[in-house]
Coordinates of C-alpha atoms in Angstrom, one line a residue:
X21 CA 119.8 89.9 96.0
X22 CA 121.0 87.3 98.5
X23 CA 124.7 86.8 99.3
X24 CA 126.9 84.9 96.9
X25 CA 128.4 81.6 98.0
X26 CA 131.4 81.9 100.3
X27 CA 133.7 80.3 97.6
X28 CA 132.8 83.2 95.2
X29 CA 134.0 85.9 97.6
X30 CA 137.4 87.5 97.0
X31 CA 140.0 87.6 99.8
X32 CA 138.8 89.3 103.0
X33 CA 139.7 92.8 104.1
X34 CA 140.9 93.8 107.5
X35 CA 138.3 95.6 109.6
X36 CA 140.9 98.3 110.3
X37 CA 140.2 99.7 106.8
X38 CA 136.6 100.5 107.7
X39 CA 135.0 103.1 110.0
X40 CA 135.2 102.1 113.7
X41 CA 131.5 103.1 114.0
X42 CA 130.4 100.4 111.6
X43 CA 129.7 97.5 114.0
X44 CA 127.5 99.8 116.3
X45 CA 125.8 101.4 113.3
X46 CA 125.0 98.0 111.8
X47 CA 123.6 96.8 115.2
X48 CA 121.3 99.8 115.4
X49 CA 120.1 99.3 111.9
X50 CA 119.3 95.6 112.5
X51 CA 117.4 96.5 115.6
X52 CA 115.4 99.2 113.8
X53 CA 114.4 97.0 110.9
X54 CA 113.5 94.2 113.4
X55 CA 111.2 96.7 115.1
X56 CA 109.3 97.2 111.9
X57 CA 108.3 93.5 111.7
X58 CA 104.7 93.2 113.0
X59 CA 103.2 90.4 115.0
X60 CA 101.8 88.9 111.7
X61 CA 105.3 89.0 110.1
X62 CA 104.5 91.9 107.8
X63 CA 106.7 95.0 107.5
X64 CA 104.4 97.9 107.1
X65 CA 105.5 101.5 106.5
X66 CA 103.3 104.1 104.9
X67 CA 103.9 105.5 101.5
X68 CA 104.6 109.3 101.9
X69 CA 102.6 112.0 100.3
X70 CA 103.3 113.0 96.7
X71 CA 102.5 116.2 94.7
X72 CA 101.0 114.3 91.8
X73 CA 98.2 112.6 93.6
X74 CA 97.6 115.6 95.8
X75 CA 97.2 117.8 92.8
X76 CA 94.8 115.4 91.1
X77 CA 92.7 115.1 94.2
X78 CA 92.5 118.9 94.6
X79 CA 91.5 119.3 90.9
X80 CA 88.8 116.6 91.4
X81 CA 87.5 118.4 94.5
X82 CA 87.2 121.6 92.6
X83 CA 85.6 120.0 89.5
X84 CA 83.1 117.9 91.3
X85 CA 82.3 120.4 94.0
X86 CA 82.4 117.6 96.6
X87 CA 84.8 116.6 99.4
X88 CA 85.2 118.1 102.9
X89 CA 86.4 121.7 103.0
X90 CA 89.0 120.8 105.7
X91 CA 90.5 118.1 103.5
X92 CA 90.7 120.6 100.6
X93 CA 92.4 123.2 102.7
X94 CA 95.0 120.7 103.9
X95 CA 95.8 119.7 100.3
X96 CA 96.2 123.3 99.3
X97 CA 98.6 124.0 102.1
X98 CA 100.6 120.9 101.1
X99 CA 100.8 121.9 97.5
X100 CA 101.8 125.5 98.4
X101 CA 104.8 124.1 100.2
X102 CA 105.9 122.4 97.0
X103 CA 105.1 124.9 94.3
X104 CA 108.7 126.2 94.5
X105 CA 110.3 122.8 94.6
X106 CA 113.6 122.3 93.0
X107 CA 112.0 119.3 91.2
X108 CA 110.6 120.8 87.9
X109 CA 107.8 118.3 87.6
X110 CA 106.6 118.8 91.2
X111 CA 106.8 122.6 90.9
X112 CA 104.9 122.6 87.6
X113 CA 102.2 120.2 88.7
X114 CA 101.7 122.0 92.1
X115 CA 101.4 125.4 90.3
X116 CA 98.9 124.0 87.8
X117 CA 96.7 122.5 90.6
X118 CA 96.8 125.8 92.5
X119 CA 95.7 127.7 89.5
X120 CA 99.0 129.7 89.4
X121 CA 99.4 128.9 85.7
X122 CA 102.1 126.9 83.9
X123 CA 103.9 128.3 80.9
X124 CA 104.2 126.3 77.8
X125 CA 108.0 126.0 78.1
X126 CA 107.7 124.6 81.6
X127 CA 105.2 122.0 80.5
X128 CA 107.4 121.1 77.5
X129 CA 110.5 120.8 79.7
X130 CA 108.5 118.7 82.2
X131 CA 107.4 116.4 79.4
X132 CA 110.9 116.1 78.0
X133 CA 112.2 115.3 81.5
X134 CA 109.6 112.6 82.1
X135 CA 110.1 110.9 78.7
X136 CA 113.9 110.9 79.0
X137 CA 113.7 108.8 82.2
X138 CA 111.5 105.9 81.0
X139 CA 112.2 102.9 78.9
X140 CA 111.7 103.5 75.1
X141 CA 108.7 101.2 74.9
X142 CA 106.7 103.4 77.3
X143 CA 107.6 106.8 75.7
X144 CA 104.5 107.4 73.7
X145 CA 102.2 106.3 76.6
X146 CA 104.1 108.7 78.9
X147 CA 103.6 111.6 76.5
X148 CA 99.9 110.9 76.5
X149 CA 99.8 110.5 80.2
X150 CA 101.5 113.9 80.8
X151 CA 99.0 115.6 78.5
X152 CA 96.2 113.9 80.4
X153 CA 97.7 115.1 83.8
X154 CA 97.8 118.7 82.7
X155 CA 94.3 118.3 81.2
X156 CA 93.0 117.0 84.5
X157 CA 94.6 120.0 86.2
X158 CA 93.0 122.4 83.7
X159 CA 96.4 123.6 82.5
X160 CA 96.7 121.9 79.0
X161 CA 97.2 124.1 76.0
X162 CA 94.6 123.9 73.3
X163 CA 97.0 122.3 70.8
X164 CA 98.3 119.7 73.3
X165 CA 97.6 116.2 71.9
X166 CA 98.9 112.7 71.9
X167 CA 99.3 109.9 69.4
X168 CA 96.0 107.9 69.6
X169 CA 98.0 104.6 69.3
X170 CA 99.7 105.6 72.6
X171 CA 96.4 104.9 74.5
X172 CA 95.7 101.6 72.9
X173 CA 94.9 99.3 75.8
X174 CA 95.3 96.0 73.9
X175 CA 98.2 93.8 75.1
X176 CA 98.6 95.8 78.3
X177 CA 98.6 94.4 81.8
X178 CA 95.4 95.3 83.8
X179 CA 96.9 98.4 85.6
X180 CA 98.2 99.9 82.3
X181 CA 95.0 99.0 80.5
X182 CA 92.8 100.9 82.9
X183 CA 95.2 103.8 83.0
X184 CA 95.2 103.9 79.1
X185 CA 91.5 103.9 78.9
X186 CA 91.3 106.7 81.5
X187 CA 93.8 108.8 79.6
X188 CA 92.0 108.1 76.3
X189 CA 88.7 109.3 77.9
X190 CA 90.2 112.4 79.4
X191 CA 92.0 113.4 76.2
X192 CA 89.1 112.6 74.0
X193 CA 86.7 114.7 76.0
X194 CA 89.2 117.6 76.0
X195 CA 89.5 117.4 72.2
X196 CA 85.7 117.4 71.8
X197 CA 85.6 113.8 70.4
X198 CA 82.9 111.2 70.9
X199 CA 82.1 110.6 74.6
X200 CA 83.5 107.5 76.2
X201 CA 82.0 104.3 75.0
X202 CA 79.9 102.0 77.1
X203 CA 82.7 99.3 77.4
X204 CA 85.2 101.9 78.5
X205 CA 82.9 103.4 81.1
X206 CA 82.1 99.8 82.4
X207 CA 85.8 99.0 82.7
X208 CA 86.6 102.2 84.5
X209 CA 83.6 101.9 86.9
X210 CA 84.5 98.3 87.7
X211 CA 87.5 99.6 89.6
X212 CA 85.4 101.6 92.0
X213 CA 84.2 100.2 95.2
X214 CA 83.5 102.5 98.2
X215 CA 86.2 102.3 100.8
X216 CA 88.6 100.4 98.6
X217 CA 91.4 101.7 96.2
X218 CA 91.6 99.3 93.3
X219 CA 94.9 97.5 93.4
X220 CA 96.0 99.9 96.1
X221 CA 96.9 102.5 93.4
X222 CA 95.7 106.0 94.2
X223 CA 97.1 107.4 91.0
X224 CA 95.0 105.1 88.8
X225 CA 92.1 105.6 91.2
X226 CA 92.1 109.4 90.8
X227 CA 92.7 109.2 87.0
X228 CA 89.6 107.0 86.7
X229 CA 87.5 109.4 88.7
X230 CA 88.7 112.3 86.4
X231 CA 87.7 110.2 83.4
X232 CA 84.2 109.6 84.9
X233 CA 83.5 113.0 86.4
X234 CA 81.4 114.2 83.4
X235 CA 79.9 110.9 82.4
X236 CA 76.1 111.0 83.0
X237 CA 75.0 108.7 85.8
X238 CA 78.5 108.5 87.4
X239 CA 78.0 111.3 89.9
X240 CA 77.6 109.0 92.9
X241 CA 80.5 106.8 91.8
X242 CA 82.8 109.8 91.6
X243 CA 81.6 111.2 94.9
X244 CA 82.2 107.9 96.7
X245 CA 85.6 107.4 94.9
X246 CA 86.7 110.9 96.1
X247 CA 85.7 110.1 99.7
X248 CA 87.7 106.8 99.4
X249 CA 90.8 108.7 98.2
X250 CA 90.6 111.2 101.0
X251 CA 90.6 108.3 103.5
X252 CA 94.3 108.1 102.6
X253 CA 95.2 111.8 103.1
X254 CA 98.4 111.9 105.2
X255 CA 99.1 114.1 108.2
X256 CA 100.9 116.7 106.1
X257 CA 97.8 117.1 103.9
X258 CA 99.0 115.3 100.9
X259 CA 98.0 112.0 99.3
X260 CA 100.3 109.1 98.4
X261 CA 100.9 107.2 95.2
X262 CA 99.7 103.9 96.7
X263 CA 98.0 102.9 99.9
X264 CA 101.0 100.8 100.9
X265 CA 103.9 98.6 99.7
X266 CA 103.6 96.1 102.5
X267 CA 104.6 93.0 100.6
X268 CA 107.5 94.6 98.8
X269 CA 108.7 96.1 102.1
X270 CA 108.3 92.7 103.7
X271 CA 110.3 90.7 101.2
X272 CA 113.2 93.2 101.0
X273 CA 113.3 93.6 104.8
X274 CA 113.1 89.8 105.2
X275 CA 116.0 89.1 102.9
X276 CA 118.1 91.9 104.5
X277 CA 117.4 90.5 108.0
X278 CA 118.2 87.0 106.8
X279 CA 121.5 88.2 105.4
X280 CA 122.2 90.0 108.7
X281 CA 121.7 86.8 110.6
X282 CA 118.6 87.9 112.5
X283 CA 116.7 85.6 114.9
X284 CA 115.2 82.6 113.1
X285 CA 111.9 83.0 114.9
X286 CA 111.4 86.4 113.4
X287 CA 112.5 85.3 109.9
X288 CA 110.0 82.4 110.0
X289 CA 107.3 84.7 111.1
X290 CA 108.0 86.8 108.0
X291 CA 108.1 83.7 105.8
X292 CA 104.7 82.5 107.2
X293 CA 103.2 85.8 106.3
X294 CA 104.6 85.7 102.8
X295 CA 103.2 82.2 102.3
X296 CA 99.8 83.4 103.4
X297 CA 99.7 86.3 100.9
X298 CA 101.1 84.3 98.0
X299 CA 98.7 84.4 95.0
X300 CA 97.0 81.4 93.5
X301 CA 99.3 81.7 90.4
X302 CA 102.3 81.4 92.7
X303 CA 103.4 85.0 92.5
X304 CA 103.4 88.0 94.9
X305 CA 102.3 91.6 94.5
X306 CA 103.8 94.7 96.0
X307 CA 100.9 95.0 98.5
X308 CA 98.5 92.5 100.1
X309 CA 95.7 94.5 98.5
X310 CA 96.6 93.9 94.8
X311 CA 95.8 91.0 92.6
X312 CA 98.3 91.5 89.9
X313 CA 101.5 89.7 90.8
X314 CA 104.9 91.1 89.7
X315 CA 108.3 89.8 88.9
X316 CA 110.1 92.0 91.5
X317 CA 108.2 90.8 94.6
X318 CA 108.1 87.2 93.4
X319 CA 111.8 86.9 92.8
X320 CA 112.8 88.4 96.1
X321 CA 110.2 86.3 98.0
X322 CA 111.7 83.2 96.4
X323 CA 115.2 84.3 97.3
X324 CA 114.3 85.0 100.9
X325 CA 112.4 81.7 101.4
X326 CA 115.2 79.7 99.8
X327 CA 117.9 81.4 101.9
X328 CA 115.9 80.9 105.1
X329 CA 114.9 77.2 104.6
X330 CA 114.6 75.6 101.1
X331 CA 113.1 72.4 102.5
X332 CA 110.5 73.9 104.7
X333 CA 109.3 76.3 102.0
X334 CA 109.8 74.0 99.0
X335 CA 106.3 74.2 97.7
X336 CA 105.8 78.0 97.8
X337 CA 109.3 78.4 96.3
X338 CA 108.4 76.1 93.4
X339 CA 105.1 77.8 92.8
X340 CA 106.9 81.2 92.8
X341 CA 109.4 79.8 90.2
X342 CA 106.6 78.5 88.1
X343 CA 105.0 81.9 88.1
X344 CA 108.2 83.5 86.9
X345 CA 108.7 81.0 84.1
X346 CA 105.1 81.5 83.0
X347 CA 105.7 85.1 82.1
X348 CA 109.1 84.7 80.5
X349 CA 109.4 86.5 77.1
X350 CA 110.3 84.9 73.8
X351 CA 113.5 87.0 73.8
X352 CA 114.8 85.2 77.0
X353 CA 114.0 88.2 79.2
X354 CA 111.4 88.7 81.9
X355 CA 108.8 91.5 82.1
X356 CA 107.5 93.2 85.2
X357 CA 103.9 92.3 84.8
X358 CA 102.3 89.4 82.8
X359 CA 103.2 87.3 79.8
X360 CA 103.5 89.1 76.5
X361 CA 104.5 92.5 78.0
X362 CA 108.0 93.8 77.2
X363 CA 111.0 92.2 78.9
X364 CA 113.2 94.5 81.1
X365 CA 116.8 94.4 82.2
X366 CA 116.2 94.8 86.0
X367 CA 113.4 92.2 86.1
X368 CA 115.5 89.8 84.0
X369 CA 118.3 90.1 86.5
X370 CA 115.9 89.6 89.3
X371 CA 114.5 86.4 87.7
X372 CA 118.1 85.0 87.2
X373 CA 118.8 85.6 90.9
X374 CA 115.6 83.6 91.8
X375 CA 116.1 80.8 89.2
X376 CA 119.7 80.3 90.4
X377 CA 118.3 79.0 93.7
X378 CA 117.6 75.8 91.8
X379 CA 120.1 73.9 89.8
X380 CA 117.9 72.9 86.9
X381 CA 117.2 76.2 85.0
X382 CA 120.6 76.7 83.3
X383 CA 119.1 77.1 79.8
X384 CA 116.7 79.8 81.1
X385 CA 119.5 81.6 82.9
X386 CA 121.8 81.5 79.9
X387 CA 119.1 83.0 77.6
X388 CA 118.4 85.7 80.2
X389 CA 122.1 86.6 80.5
X390 CA 122.2 86.9 76.7
X391 CA 119.2 89.3 76.9
X392 CA 121.0 91.4 79.5
X393 CA 124.2 91.5 77.5
X394 CA 122.3 92.8 74.5
X395 CA 120.7 95.5 76.6
X396 CA 123.9 96.8 78.3
X397 CA 125.0 100.2 77.2
X398 CA 128.7 100.7 76.3
X399 CA 129.4 102.6 79.5
X400 CA 128.1 99.6 81.5
X401 CA 124.6 100.9 82.4
X402 CA 121.2 99.7 81.4
X403 CA 117.9 101.3 80.3
X404 CA 115.8 102.9 83.1
X405 CA 114.0 100.5 85.4
X406 CA 111.8 101.0 88.5
X407 CA 114.3 103.0 90.5
X408 CA 115.3 106.7 90.1
X409 CA 118.9 105.4 90.6
X410 CA 120.5 103.6 87.8
X411 CA 122.6 101.7 90.4
X412 CA 119.6 99.6 91.3
X413 CA 119.6 97.7 88.0
X414 CA 123.4 97.6 88.1
X415 CA 123.7 95.8 91.4
X416 CA 121.0 93.3 90.5
X417 CA 122.7 92.5 87.1
X418 CA 126.0 92.3 88.9
X419 CA 124.7 89.7 91.3
X420 CA 122.9 87.8 88.5
X421 CA 125.9 87.6 86.2
X422 CA 128.5 86.9 88.8
X423 CA 131.8 88.8 89.4
X424 CA 133.7 87.3 86.5
X425 CA 131.2 88.0 83.7
X426 CA 132.2 90.7 81.2
X427 CA 129.0 92.6 82.1
X428 CA 130.0 92.8 85.7
X429 CA 133.4 94.1 84.8
X430 CA 131.9 97.0 83.0
X431 CA 129.4 97.6 85.9
X432 CA 132.2 97.7 88.4
X433 CA 134.2 100.1 86.3
X434 CA 131.3 102.4 85.9
X435 CA 130.5 102.4 89.7
X436 CA 134.1 103.0 90.7
X437 CA 134.5 105.9 88.3
X438 CA 131.3 107.7 89.6
X439 CA 131.9 107.8 93.3
X440 CA 131.5 111.2 94.8
X441 CA 134.0 113.1 96.9
X442 CA 132.0 112.4 100.1
X443 CA 132.2 108.7 99.4
X444 CA 128.6 108.3 98.4
X445 CA 126.8 107.9 95.1
X446 CA 124.0 109.8 93.4
X447 CA 121.1 108.5 91.4
X448 CA 122.8 109.5 88.2
X449 CA 126.3 110.7 87.4
X450 CA 127.2 113.9 89.1
X451 CA 124.1 113.8 91.2
X452 CA 124.4 114.5 94.9
X453 CA 125.0 111.5 97.1
X454 CA 122.1 109.7 98.7
X455 CA 121.9 106.8 101.0
X456 CA 119.9 104.3 99.0
X457 CA 122.0 104.8 95.8
X458 CA 125.1 104.4 97.9
X459 CA 123.7 101.1 99.4
X460 CA 123.1 99.8 95.8
X461 CA 126.7 100.7 94.9
X462 CA 128.1 99.2 98.1
X463 CA 126.7 95.7 97.1
X464 CA 128.9 96.0 93.9
X465 CA 131.9 97.4 95.7
X466 CA 131.8 94.6 98.3
X467 CA 132.8 92.2 95.5
X468 CA 135.9 94.1 94.4
X469 CA 139.6 93.6 95.4
X470 CA 140.2 97.2 96.6
X471 CA 138.6 98.0 99.9
X472 CA 139.0 101.8 99.7
X473 CA 135.8 102.5 97.6
X474 CA 133.7 100.2 99.8
X475 CA 135.1 101.8 103.0
X476 CA 134.4 105.3 101.7
X477 CA 130.8 104.3 100.8
X478 CA 130.3 102.8 104.2
X479 CA 131.6 106.0 105.8
X480 CA 129.0 108.0 103.9
X481 CA 126.2 105.7 104.8
X482 CA 127.0 106.0 108.5
X483 CA 126.7 109.8 108.2
X484 CA 123.1 109.3 107.0
X485 CA 122.1 107.2 110.0
X486 CA 119.7 108.6 112.7
X487 CA 120.1 107.9 116.4
X488 CA 117.2 105.3 116.1
X489 CA 119.2 103.3 113.5
X490 CA 117.1 104.4 110.5
X491 CA 118.7 105.8 107.3
X492 CA 117.9 109.2 105.7
X493 CA 117.5 109.2 102.0
X494 CA 115.6 110.6 99.0
X495 CA 112.6 109.0 97.3
X496 CA 113.8 106.2 95.0
X497 CA 111.1 103.8 93.8
X498 CA 109.1 104.8 90.7
X499 CA 105.4 104.5 89.9
X500 CA 104.2 105.2 87.4
X501 CA 107.6 105.7 85.8
X502 CA 109.4 108.1 86.2
X503 CA 107.5 109.6 89.2
X504 CA 109.4 108.7 92.4
X505 CA 107.6 107.8 95.6
X506 CA 109.0 107.3 99.1
X507 CA 108.6 104.5 101.6
X508 CA 111.4 105.0 104.2
X509 CA 111.8 101.4 105.4
X510 CA 113.0 100.5 101.9
X511 CA 116.1 102.6 102.4
X512 CA 116.7 100.9 105.7
X513 CA 116.2 97.4 104.1
X514 CA 118.6 98.1 101.2
X515 CA 121.2 99.6 103.4
X516 CA 121.1 96.6 105.7
X517 CA 121.3 94.3 102.7
X518 CA 124.4 96.2 101.5
X519 CA 126.0 95.8 104.9
X520 CA 125.1 92.2 104.8
X521 CA 127.1 91.8 101.5
X522 CA 130.0 93.8 103.0
X523 CA 130.3 91.9 106.3
X524 CA 131.6 88.6 104.9
X525 CA 134.5 90.5 103.3
X526 CA 135.7 91.9 106.6
X527 CA 137.9 89.9 109.0
X528 CA 139.0 90.9 112.5
X529 CA 142.2 92.9 112.6
X530 CA 145.0 91.8 114.9
X531 CA 146.2 94.8 116.9
X532 CA 149.7 94.7 118.3
X533 CA 149.7 95.6 122.0
X534 CA 152.5 98.0 123.2
X535 CA 155.6 96.1 124.3
X536 CA 154.4 92.7 123.0
X537 CA 155.8 90.6 120.2
X538 CA 153.8 89.6 117.1
X539 CA 151.9 86.4 117.8
X540 CA 148.3 85.4 117.7
X541 CA 148.4 84.6 121.4
X542 CA 149.7 88.1 122.3
X543 CA 147.3 90.1 120.0
X544 CA 143.8 91.3 120.7
X545 CA 141.3 91.1 117.9
X546 CA 138.8 93.8 117.1
X547 CA 135.3 92.6 116.6
X548 CA 134.3 92.4 113.0
X549 CA 131.1 94.2 111.9

């Protein structure tokens, strides 16, 4: 996600083509993101409440008969505020948790909506997961069922394996099948430790408790697990998807600040924190509290450390690259989690961006580019990734392939043809504009010849900036796919990153003063953003 080399940039644009408020807006945003960097170098911002986990927590409280009454009442009020949401999934889940009933057509439409927004290889598992969710909420129809192969935990990474076993247990109990086996119960119970959410994932944590709630001897485990979950209840009464995304927030903010030319002392503070939380295998996870490393965090950490000081951080960079290469698929692509799991377009692009920091991985990069070319849809897009916005994968592939690759040409054409009238971009075609999708698009537009689309996108972003410098946007990241969750600092970081890509394209404009002749000595220059 880092900046391309200066020699790869097209000719510069005059700053007069861009909003006059851009320099001040960029300075406020830099200051805001800098303020998020803690004394230890981490960027910490809470994951906001979500309907899904809030609904599962309420259902567990009702089923187990435990949990403080005040906590229950706050969850109820949170869900009541969302039962008429414009989001079909949120509205359906909230209504089911509140006992307001969900009609079969609503459940089927929610299922169709969910499956349509995930990669093909996860489709069967998502169908099973949706049936399990409505079963946990007591709203599944008697004939709702799922393909038993969809909950096969073999060849899955640890998070997906635990989730699959929980889903299998929940659906099996609902269908009157044989109770959960000893091995399954042991696996599920192994994730429970009072006061700690396993891998920081509250969705899996609550699913496991629902799977164990009727298992003899697990009463105290469920009670302690529910108390642990409620420790993360937010001020609005809801519960979040994960406890935090501190490492992902740190790597993205660090790279954005590095691109913006922030103070070196702060950047090295961030780098030292990242070196401290690097895993033994060389990778990084989305949070300091998770053991499973992922391609996304690892690639951006490598890019940040390389851009900051490739010599000072040579060892952690090399260990990060080794971790990436270790999970590379036989098809030339890269998965999100672990060797042997399916390769994905966005993660493959991310791996290329990291591998390109060194000059000795050409064969891996070429194979990965071939994988991406095979996955590109004729309109220029790619299969769904870990963002609600298809523009996320697009900008990362664009940077990985370079501006002159055929893939990048199709990407640029798609982006330029889908800009909204207000200058912004939505998560999908014809969707209302939002800031983070527009930031993704701006990274691509910053590499084009025509400044007009980039200037219009910049103008839209400035309209979404608060007085404190932060950026207003919709939830974007997904987990589990396709359920969006919201960590506001990520919008700030990606917007700052986009402006970092834009800034090298803008040169100061020479403004002719009244009554003076054209000459550099007689002109005043406006300050470039």
